[in-house]
Coordinates of C-alpha atoms in Angstrom, one line a residue:
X1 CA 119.2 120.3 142.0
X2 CA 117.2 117.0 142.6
X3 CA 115.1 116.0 145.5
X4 CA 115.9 115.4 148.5
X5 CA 114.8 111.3 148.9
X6 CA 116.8 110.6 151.9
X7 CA 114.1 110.1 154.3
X8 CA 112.5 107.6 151.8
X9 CA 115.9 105.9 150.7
X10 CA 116.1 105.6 154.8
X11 CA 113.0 103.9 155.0
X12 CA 113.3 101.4 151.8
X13 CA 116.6 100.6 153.6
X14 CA 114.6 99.2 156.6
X15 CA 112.2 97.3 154.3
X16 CA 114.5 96.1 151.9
X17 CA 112.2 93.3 151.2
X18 CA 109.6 94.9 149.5
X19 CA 110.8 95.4 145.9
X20 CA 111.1 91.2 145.6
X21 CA 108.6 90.3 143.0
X22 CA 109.0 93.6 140.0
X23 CA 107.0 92.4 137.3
X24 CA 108.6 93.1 134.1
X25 CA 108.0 92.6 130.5
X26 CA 109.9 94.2 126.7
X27 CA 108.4 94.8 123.4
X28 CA 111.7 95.2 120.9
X29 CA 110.8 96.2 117.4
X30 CA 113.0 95.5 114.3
X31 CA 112.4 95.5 111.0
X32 CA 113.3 92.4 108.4
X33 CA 115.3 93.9 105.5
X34 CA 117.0 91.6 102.7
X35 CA 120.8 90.9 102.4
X36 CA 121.6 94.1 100.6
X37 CA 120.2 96.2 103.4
X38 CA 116.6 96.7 101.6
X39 CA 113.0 96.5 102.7
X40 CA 111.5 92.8 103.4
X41 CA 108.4 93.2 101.1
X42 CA 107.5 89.4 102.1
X43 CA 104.2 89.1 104.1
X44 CA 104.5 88.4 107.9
X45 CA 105.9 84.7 107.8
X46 CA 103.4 82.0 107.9
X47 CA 105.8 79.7 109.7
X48 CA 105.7 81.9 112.6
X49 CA 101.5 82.3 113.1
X50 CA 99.1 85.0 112.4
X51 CA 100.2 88.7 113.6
X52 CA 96.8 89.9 114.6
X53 CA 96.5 87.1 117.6
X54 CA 100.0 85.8 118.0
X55 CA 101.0 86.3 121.7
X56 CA 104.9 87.1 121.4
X57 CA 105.6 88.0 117.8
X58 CA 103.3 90.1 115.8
X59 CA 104.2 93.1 113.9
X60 CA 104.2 96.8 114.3
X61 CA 103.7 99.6 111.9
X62 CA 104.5 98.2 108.7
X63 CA 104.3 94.4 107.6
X64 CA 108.3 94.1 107.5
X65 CA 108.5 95.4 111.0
X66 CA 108.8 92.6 113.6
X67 CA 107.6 93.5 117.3
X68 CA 109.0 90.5 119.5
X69 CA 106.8 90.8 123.1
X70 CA 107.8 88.9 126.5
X71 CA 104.9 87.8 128.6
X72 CA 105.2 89.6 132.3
X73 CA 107.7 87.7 134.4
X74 CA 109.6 88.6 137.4
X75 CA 112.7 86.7 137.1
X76 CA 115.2 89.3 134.5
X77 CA 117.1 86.3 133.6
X78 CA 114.2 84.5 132.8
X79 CA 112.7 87.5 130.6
X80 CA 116.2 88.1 128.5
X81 CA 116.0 84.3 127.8
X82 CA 112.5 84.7 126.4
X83 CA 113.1 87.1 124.6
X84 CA 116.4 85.6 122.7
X85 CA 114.7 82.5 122.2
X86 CA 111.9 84.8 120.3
X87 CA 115.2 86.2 117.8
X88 CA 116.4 82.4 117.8
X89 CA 112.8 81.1 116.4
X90 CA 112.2 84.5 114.1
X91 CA 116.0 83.9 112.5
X92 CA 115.3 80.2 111.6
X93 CA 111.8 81.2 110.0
X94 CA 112.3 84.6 107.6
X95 CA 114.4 83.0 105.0
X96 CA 117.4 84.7 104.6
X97 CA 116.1 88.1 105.6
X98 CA 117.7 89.9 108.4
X99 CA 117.0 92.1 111.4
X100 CA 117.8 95.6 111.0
X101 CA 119.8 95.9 114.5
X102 CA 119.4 100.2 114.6
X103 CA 116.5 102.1 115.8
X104 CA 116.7 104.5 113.0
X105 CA 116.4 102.7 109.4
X106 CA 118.5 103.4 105.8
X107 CA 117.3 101.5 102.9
X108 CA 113.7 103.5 102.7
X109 CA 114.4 105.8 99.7
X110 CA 110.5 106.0 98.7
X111 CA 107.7 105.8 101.2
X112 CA 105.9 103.9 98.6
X113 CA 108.2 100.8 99.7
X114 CA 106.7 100.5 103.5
X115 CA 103.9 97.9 102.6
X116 CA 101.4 98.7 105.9
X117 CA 101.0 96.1 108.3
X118 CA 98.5 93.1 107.6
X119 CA 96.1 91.8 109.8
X120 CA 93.6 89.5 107.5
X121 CA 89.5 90.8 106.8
X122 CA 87.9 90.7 110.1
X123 CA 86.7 93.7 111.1
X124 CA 89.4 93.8 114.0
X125 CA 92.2 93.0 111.7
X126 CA 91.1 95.9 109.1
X127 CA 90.5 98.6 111.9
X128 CA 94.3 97.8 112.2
X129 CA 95.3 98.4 109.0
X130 CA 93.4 101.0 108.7
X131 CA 94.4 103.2 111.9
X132 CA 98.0 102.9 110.6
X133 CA 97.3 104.3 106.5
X134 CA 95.7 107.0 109.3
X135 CA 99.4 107.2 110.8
X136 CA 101.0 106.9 107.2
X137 CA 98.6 110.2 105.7
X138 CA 98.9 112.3 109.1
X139 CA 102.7 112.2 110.2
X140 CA 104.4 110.2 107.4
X141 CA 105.4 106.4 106.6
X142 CA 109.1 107.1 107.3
X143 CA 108.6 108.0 110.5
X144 CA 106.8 105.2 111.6
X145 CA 109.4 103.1 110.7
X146 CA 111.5 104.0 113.5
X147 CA 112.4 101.1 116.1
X148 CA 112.1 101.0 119.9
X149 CA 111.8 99.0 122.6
X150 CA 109.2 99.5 125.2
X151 CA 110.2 98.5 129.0
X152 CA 107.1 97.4 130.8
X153 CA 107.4 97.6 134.7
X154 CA 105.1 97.0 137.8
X155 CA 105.9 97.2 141.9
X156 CA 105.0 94.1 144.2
X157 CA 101.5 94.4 145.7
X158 CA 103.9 94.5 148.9
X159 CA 105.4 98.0 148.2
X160 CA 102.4 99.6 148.3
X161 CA 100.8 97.9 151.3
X162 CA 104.0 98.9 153.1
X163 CA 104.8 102.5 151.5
X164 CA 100.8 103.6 151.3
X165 CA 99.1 101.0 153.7
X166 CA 97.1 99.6 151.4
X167 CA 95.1 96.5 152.1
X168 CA 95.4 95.1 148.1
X169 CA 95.5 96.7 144.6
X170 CA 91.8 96.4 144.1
X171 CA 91.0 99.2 147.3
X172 CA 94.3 100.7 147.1
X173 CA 94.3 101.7 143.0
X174 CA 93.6 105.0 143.9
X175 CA 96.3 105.8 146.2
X176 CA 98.8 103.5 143.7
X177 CA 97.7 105.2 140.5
X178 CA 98.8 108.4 142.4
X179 CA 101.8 106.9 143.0
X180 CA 102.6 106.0 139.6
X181 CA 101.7 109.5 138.4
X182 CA 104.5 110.7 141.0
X183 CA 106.9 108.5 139.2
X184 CA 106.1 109.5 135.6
X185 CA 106.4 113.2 137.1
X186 CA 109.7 112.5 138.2
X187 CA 110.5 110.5 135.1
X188 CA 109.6 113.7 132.9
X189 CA 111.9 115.4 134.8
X190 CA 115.1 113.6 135.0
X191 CA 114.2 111.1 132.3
X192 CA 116.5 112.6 130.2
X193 CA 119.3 110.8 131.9
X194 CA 118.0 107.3 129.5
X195 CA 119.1 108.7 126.2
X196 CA 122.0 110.4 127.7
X197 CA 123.2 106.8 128.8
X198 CA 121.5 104.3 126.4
X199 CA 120.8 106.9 123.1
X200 CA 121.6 104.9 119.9
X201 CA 120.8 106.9 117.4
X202 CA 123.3 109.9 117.0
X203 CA 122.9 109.4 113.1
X204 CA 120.7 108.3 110.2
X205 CA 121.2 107.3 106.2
X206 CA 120.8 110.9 104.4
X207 CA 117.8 109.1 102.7
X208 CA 115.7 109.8 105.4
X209 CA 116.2 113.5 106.2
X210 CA 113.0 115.0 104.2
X211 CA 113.4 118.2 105.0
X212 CA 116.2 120.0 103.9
X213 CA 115.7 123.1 106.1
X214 CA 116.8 119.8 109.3
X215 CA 119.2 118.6 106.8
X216 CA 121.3 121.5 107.5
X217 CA 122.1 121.1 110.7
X218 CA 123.8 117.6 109.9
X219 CA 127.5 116.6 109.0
X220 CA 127.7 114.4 105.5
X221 CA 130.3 111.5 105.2
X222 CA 130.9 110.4 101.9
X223 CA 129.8 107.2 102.9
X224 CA 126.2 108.3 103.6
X225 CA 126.2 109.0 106.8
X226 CA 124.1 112.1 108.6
X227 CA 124.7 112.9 112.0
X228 CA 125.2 115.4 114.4
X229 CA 128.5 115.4 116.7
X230 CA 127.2 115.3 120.0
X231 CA 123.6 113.7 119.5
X232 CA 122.5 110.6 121.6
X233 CA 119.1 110.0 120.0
X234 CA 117.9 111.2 117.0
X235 CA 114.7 108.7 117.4
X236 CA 113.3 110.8 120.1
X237 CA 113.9 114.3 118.8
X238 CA 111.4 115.7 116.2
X239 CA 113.6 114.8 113.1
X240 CA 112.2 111.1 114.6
X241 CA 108.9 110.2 115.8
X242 CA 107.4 113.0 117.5
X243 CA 103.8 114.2 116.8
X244 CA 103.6 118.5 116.9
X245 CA 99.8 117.7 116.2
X246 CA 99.8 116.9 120.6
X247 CA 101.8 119.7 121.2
X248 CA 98.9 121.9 122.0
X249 CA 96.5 118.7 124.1
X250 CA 97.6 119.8 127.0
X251 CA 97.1 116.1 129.0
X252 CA 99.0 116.0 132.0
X253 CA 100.2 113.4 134.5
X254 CA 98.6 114.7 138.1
X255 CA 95.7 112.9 138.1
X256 CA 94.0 109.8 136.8
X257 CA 90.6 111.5 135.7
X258 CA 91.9 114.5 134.2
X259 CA 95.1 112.5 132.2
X260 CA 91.7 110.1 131.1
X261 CA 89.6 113.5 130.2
X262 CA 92.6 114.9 127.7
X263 CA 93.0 111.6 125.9
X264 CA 89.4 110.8 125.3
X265 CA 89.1 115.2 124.2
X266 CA 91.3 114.4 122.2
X267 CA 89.7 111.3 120.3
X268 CA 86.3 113.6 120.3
X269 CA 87.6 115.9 119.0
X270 CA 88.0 117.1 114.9
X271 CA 91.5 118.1 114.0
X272 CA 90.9 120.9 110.8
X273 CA 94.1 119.6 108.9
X274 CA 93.0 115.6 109.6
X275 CA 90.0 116.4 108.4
X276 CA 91.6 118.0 105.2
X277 CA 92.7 114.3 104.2
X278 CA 89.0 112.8 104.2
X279 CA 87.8 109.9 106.0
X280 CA 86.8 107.7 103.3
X281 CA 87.5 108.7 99.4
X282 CA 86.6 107.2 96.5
X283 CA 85.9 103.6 98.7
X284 CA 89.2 103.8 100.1
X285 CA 89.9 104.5 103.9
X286 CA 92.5 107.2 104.7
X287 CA 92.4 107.2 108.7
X288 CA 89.4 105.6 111.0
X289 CA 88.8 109.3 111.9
X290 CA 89.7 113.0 111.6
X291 CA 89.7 113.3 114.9
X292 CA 93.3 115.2 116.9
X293 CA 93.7 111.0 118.3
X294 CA 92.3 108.3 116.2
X295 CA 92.6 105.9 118.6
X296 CA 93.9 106.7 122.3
X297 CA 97.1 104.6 121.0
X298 CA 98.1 107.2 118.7
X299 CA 98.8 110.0 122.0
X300 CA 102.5 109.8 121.6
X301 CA 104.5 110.0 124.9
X302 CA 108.0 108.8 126.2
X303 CA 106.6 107.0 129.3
X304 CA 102.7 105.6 129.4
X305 CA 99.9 104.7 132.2
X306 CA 98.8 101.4 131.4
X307 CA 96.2 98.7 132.6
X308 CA 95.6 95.5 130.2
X309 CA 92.1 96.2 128.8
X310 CA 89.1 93.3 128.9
X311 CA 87.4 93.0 125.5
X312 CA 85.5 95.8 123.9
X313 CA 87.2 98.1 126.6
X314 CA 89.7 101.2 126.1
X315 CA 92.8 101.7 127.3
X316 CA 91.6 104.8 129.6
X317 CA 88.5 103.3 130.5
X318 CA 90.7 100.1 131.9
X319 CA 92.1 102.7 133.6
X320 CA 89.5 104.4 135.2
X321 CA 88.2 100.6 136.3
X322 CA 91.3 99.1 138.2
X323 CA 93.5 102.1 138.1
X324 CA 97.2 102.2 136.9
X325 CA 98.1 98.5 136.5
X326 CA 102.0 99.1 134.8
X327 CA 104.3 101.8 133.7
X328 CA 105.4 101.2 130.3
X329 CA 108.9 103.2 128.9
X330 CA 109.5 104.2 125.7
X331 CA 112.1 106.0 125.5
X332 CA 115.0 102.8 124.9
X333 CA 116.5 103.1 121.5
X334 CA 117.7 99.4 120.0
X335 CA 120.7 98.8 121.3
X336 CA 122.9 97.8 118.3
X337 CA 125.4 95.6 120.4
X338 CA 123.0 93.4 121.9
X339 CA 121.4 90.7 119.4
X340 CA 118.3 91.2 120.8
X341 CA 118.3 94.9 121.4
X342 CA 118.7 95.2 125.1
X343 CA 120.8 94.4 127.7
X344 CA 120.7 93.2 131.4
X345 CA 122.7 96.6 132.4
X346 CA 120.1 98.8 130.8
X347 CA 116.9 96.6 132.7
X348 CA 118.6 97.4 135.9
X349 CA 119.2 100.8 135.8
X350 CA 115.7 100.8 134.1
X351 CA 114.6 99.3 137.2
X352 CA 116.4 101.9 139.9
X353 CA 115.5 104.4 138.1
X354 CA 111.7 104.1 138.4
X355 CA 111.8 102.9 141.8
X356 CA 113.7 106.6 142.9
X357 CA 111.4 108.0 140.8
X358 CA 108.1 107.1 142.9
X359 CA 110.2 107.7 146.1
X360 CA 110.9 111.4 145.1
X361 CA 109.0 114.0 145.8
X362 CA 107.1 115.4 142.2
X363 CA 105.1 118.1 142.7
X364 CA 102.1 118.4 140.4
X365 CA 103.3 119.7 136.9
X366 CA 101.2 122.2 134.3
X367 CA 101.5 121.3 131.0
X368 CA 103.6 124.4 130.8
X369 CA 106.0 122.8 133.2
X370 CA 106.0 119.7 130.7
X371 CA 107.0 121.6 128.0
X372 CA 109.7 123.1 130.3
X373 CA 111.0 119.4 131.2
X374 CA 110.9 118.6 127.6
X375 CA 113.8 121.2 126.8
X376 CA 116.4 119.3 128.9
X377 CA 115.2 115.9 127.1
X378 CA 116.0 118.2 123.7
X379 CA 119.1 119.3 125.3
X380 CA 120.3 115.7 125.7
X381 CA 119.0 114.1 122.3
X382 CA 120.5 116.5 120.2
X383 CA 123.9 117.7 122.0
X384 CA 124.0 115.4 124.9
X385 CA 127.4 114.8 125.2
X386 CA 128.6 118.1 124.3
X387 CA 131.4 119.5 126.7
X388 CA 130.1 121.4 129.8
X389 CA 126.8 121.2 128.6
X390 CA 124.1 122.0 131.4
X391 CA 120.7 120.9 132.7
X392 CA 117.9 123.9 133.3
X393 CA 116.4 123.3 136.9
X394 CA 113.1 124.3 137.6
X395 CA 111.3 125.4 134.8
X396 CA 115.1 127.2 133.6
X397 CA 115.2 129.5 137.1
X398 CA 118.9 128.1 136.9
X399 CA 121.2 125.6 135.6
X400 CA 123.7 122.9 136.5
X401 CA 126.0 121.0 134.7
X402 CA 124.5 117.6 133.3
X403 CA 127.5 115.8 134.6
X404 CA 126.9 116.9 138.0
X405 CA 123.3 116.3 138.3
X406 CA 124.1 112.7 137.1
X407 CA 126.6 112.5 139.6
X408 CA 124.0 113.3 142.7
X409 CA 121.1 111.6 140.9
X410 CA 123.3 107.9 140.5
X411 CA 124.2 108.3 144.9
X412 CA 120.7 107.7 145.5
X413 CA 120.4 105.2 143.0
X414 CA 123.4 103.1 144.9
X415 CA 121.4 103.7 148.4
X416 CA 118.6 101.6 145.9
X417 CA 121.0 99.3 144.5
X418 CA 122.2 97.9 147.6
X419 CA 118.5 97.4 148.5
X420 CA 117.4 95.4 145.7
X421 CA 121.3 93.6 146.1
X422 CA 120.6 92.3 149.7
X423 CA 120.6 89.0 148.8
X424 CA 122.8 89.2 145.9
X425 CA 126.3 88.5 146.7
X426 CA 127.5 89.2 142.8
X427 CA 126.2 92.7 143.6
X428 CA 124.8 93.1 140.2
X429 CA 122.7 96.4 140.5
X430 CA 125.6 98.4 142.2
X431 CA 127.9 97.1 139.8
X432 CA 125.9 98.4 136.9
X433 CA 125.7 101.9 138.8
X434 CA 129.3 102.0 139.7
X435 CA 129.7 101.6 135.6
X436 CA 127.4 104.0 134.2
X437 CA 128.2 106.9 136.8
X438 CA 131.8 106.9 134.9
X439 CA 129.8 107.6 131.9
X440 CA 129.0 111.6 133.0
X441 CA 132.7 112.1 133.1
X442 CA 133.4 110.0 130.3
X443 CA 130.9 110.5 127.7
X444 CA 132.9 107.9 124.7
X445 CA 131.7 105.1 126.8
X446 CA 127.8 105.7 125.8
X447 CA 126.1 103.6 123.6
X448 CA 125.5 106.9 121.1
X449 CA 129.0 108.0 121.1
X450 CA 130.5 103.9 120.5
X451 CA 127.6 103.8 118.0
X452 CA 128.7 107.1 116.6
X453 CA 132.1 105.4 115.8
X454 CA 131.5 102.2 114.4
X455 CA 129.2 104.4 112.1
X456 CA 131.9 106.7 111.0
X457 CA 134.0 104.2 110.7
X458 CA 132.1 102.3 108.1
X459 CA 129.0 103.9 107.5
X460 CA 125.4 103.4 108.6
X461 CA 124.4 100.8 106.0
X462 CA 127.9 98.7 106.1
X463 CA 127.7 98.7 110.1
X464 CA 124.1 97.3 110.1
X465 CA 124.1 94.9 107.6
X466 CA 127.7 93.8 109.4
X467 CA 126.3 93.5 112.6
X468 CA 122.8 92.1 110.8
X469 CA 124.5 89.3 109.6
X470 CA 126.6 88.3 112.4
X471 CA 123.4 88.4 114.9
X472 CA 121.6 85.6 112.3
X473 CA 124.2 84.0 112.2
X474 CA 124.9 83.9 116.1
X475 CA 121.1 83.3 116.5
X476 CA 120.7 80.5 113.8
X477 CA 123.0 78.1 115.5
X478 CA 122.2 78.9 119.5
X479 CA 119.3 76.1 120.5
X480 CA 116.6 77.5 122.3
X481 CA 116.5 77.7 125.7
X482 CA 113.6 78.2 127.4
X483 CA 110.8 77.3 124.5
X484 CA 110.4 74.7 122.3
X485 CA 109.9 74.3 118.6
X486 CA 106.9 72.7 119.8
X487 CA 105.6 75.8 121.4
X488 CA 106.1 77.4 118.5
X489 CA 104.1 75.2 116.1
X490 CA 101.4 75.3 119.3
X491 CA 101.7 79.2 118.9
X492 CA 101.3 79.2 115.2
X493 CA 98.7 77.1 114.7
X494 CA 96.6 79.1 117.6
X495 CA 97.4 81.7 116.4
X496 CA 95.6 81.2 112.7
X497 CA 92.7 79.6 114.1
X498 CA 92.1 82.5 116.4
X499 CA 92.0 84.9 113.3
X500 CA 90.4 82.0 111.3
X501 CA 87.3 83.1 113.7
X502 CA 87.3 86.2 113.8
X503 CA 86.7 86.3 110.5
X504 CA 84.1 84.0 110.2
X505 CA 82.0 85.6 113.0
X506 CA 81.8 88.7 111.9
X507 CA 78.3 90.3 111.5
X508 CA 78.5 93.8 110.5
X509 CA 79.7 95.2 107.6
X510 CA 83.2 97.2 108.2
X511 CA 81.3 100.4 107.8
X512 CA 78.9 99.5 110.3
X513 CA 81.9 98.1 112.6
X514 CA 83.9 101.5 112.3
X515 CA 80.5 103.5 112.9
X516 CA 79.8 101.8 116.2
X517 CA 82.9 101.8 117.5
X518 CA 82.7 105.9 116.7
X519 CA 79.6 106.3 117.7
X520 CA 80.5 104.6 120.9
X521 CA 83.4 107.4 121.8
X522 CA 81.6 110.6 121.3

């Protein structure tokens, strides 16, 4: 049913201190909407700095969609604070716009409203803008309007040294990139357990259904409301942002080279429909490319290798320098009770969670055997807390009930709970475990079911502007905490300097810029 992990749980337990020092980091997108619910058509605000080189907040897909970014930190405490005093600073500084406080947006009833991000003239700012009007003609505007947050996570040097006898990271990336491939194995196989418990979006404004083959499958309220009864996140399934252009890579996660061969095939190689749209029409850029992956950022996934790049460098050829750096999860939804989209509960589950997952056993998967994980994550987004519903084990040879699985998975995760609690007498991991194990039995208690009913209660539009308001205003008034407003101002004015210069140091045209860069990945 799962792995067996006892005789590793045995051995953290005798080197219970070398989880001290997880590196963590969150990226929480929003987007700023006005008063009545509607689309922020204001530019990125100049109070706050320059998206294109702004360190913590920048923007996403579209210029109304905030992305708010934590520099890496060990402390969780210390990373939560960061990240509210980010909200506090943001609230003050758009006016009286808002933050949307769902994954899934409402007021978006033409495409034509979703003004694309901005990122100035440079050449680097432009490639930007560009690569997302790629995004907008390939899979839709909408789409790319839906809001996550992305969970960034590392192990102490000291882990590996003691689980893999490495000397350092630099010698040892081999043998910890492998590791880390074990743990997104694992994570593709009982991920699925994240939406069950944190899944946020069970509905959506009827607005954004397109299709109305999809739209059948929902129930209408007269207030607006689409949903489907036992859903837990309608951002992950393919009504949200999925991509059924990747269906067919084939990349897997058993091996550094070969996951870095599919991505970069993949951004070599021409896609017959992209290249259907043009590259460049009438003067006007449509996408950077027709390739299957314009850029290597574009591969969508629910969990992510990562390595922070140097300049000029890719993201797979960081990591085929230092090897896997970070993990990086993206399957959270918003959280709509938390102000700023996340909680302390979710991180440490988050946290247990990856750390069984690189202790399991995770045989190499096929991309066959992806596709076979994949149905349990369906199973879960779109009916997860249905009554008796049941898990496929293996690759479907049998089935269990989910509740059960959940059960046996969350007593290992106490074995790694009182670990990381050894010096914590408020026994905050096991606490959070002891609370979300009642959620398999209990399946009202999940953020997608309590979401579910404030939403049928008052409708998708009335519940977020409510709970819109109340966070700005809650936000407004709280001083900061950690930063100051003269950070801030430093920030800002940084900020615009830095993309002062890169637009006056330019030296090729865009078109030569664009060609190089090409050129450079076939």
């Amino acid at each position: 049913m799962i792995p067996d992990v006892s005789k590793a749980l045995s051995w953290l337990e005798k080197h219970y201190t070398i989880l001290q020092g997880i590196q963590r980091g969150i990226e929480r997108e929003t987007l700023r909407i006005l008063p009545d619910g509607s689309l922020s058509k204001t530019p990125f605000p100049s109070k706050i700095g320059a998206a294109l080189t702004h360190p913590w907040i920048t923007t996403d897909f579209a210029e109304s969609m905030l992305e708010f970014i934590t520099p890496v930190n060990t402390n969780i405490d210390y990373m939560l604070t960061f990240l509210r005093d980010l909200h506090r600073y943001a609230s003050v500084n758009i006016g009286d716009e808002m933050m949307w406080p769902l994954s899934m947006p409402c007021f978006v009833a033409n495409e034509k409203d979703i003004i694309l991000a901005q990122y100035g003239t440079s050449n680097e700012g432009r490639f930007k803008t560009i690569y997302r009007e790629g995004l907008k003609n390939r899979y839709g505007a909408m789409m790319q309007t839906i809001s996550g947050v992305h969970y960034n996570f590392s192990l102490p040097t000291a882990f590996w040294q003691a689980r893999e006898g490495v000397k350092n990271t630099e010698e040892g990336k081999a043998v910890i990139s492998e590791g880390y491939f074990t743990l997104i194995r694992n994570y593709y196989r009982f991920g699925w357990v994240i939406p069950y418990l944190f899944g946020a979006s069970p509905s959506m404004c009827s607005s954004f259904i397109q299709d109305p083959v999809k739209a059948q499958a929902f129930i209408e309220q007269t207030n607006g409301n689409c949903y489907l009864p036992y859903a837990t996140s309608l951002r992950l399934s393919d009504i949200g942002y999925t991509n059924n252009a990747q269906k067919q890579l084939g990349i897997t996660f058993n091996h550094l080279e070969t996951y870095v061969e599919g991505l970069k095939r993949a951004t070599r190689t021409e896609s017959a429909d992209f290249a259907k749209l043009g590259i460049k029409v009438d003067g006007h850029y449509r996408q950077l490319n027709d390739n299957v992956l314009q850029i290597e950022n574009e591969f969508y996934a629910p969990i992510r290798p990562k390595r922070v790049p140097m300049a000029g460098e890719s993201p797979s050829d960081a990591l085929l320098r230092g090897g896997i750096e970070y993990i990086e999860v993206r399957a959270l939804d918003v959280n709509p009770f938390s102000p700023i989209g996340i909680t302390e509960d979710q991180i440490r589950f988050i946290d247990l969670f990856l750390i069984w997952c690189v202790l399991a056993p995770a045989p190499e998967m096929s991309s066959k055997e992806l596709e076979c994980a994949k149905l349990n994550w369906n199973r879960v987004i779109i009916e997860g807390r249905k009554p008796g519903l049941e898990i496929g084990i293996g690759c479907e040879s049998n089935r269990e009930p989910l509740s059960k699985v959940g059960h046996e998975l969350f007593k290992d995760l106490l074995r790694v709970a009182d670990v990381l609690d050894h010096q914590d007498d408020m026994q905050r991991y096991r606490n959070v475990c002891e609370r979300l194990d009642l959620m398999f039995d209990q399946p009202e208690l999940t953020l997608s079911a309590r979401t579910l009913q404030a939403i049928s209660d008052l409708g998708t539009a009335e519940f977020g502007i409510a709970l819109a308001n109340q966070y700005k205003k809650q936000l407004m008034v709280e001083p900061l905490a950690l930063l100051t407003e003269g950070d801030f101002v430093q920030q800002r004015n940084l900020s615009i300097e830095k993309q002062v210069k890169k637009e006056q140091n330019d030296t090729l045209s865009f078109d030569q810029y664009l060609k190089k860069l090409n050129d450079k990945n076939v």
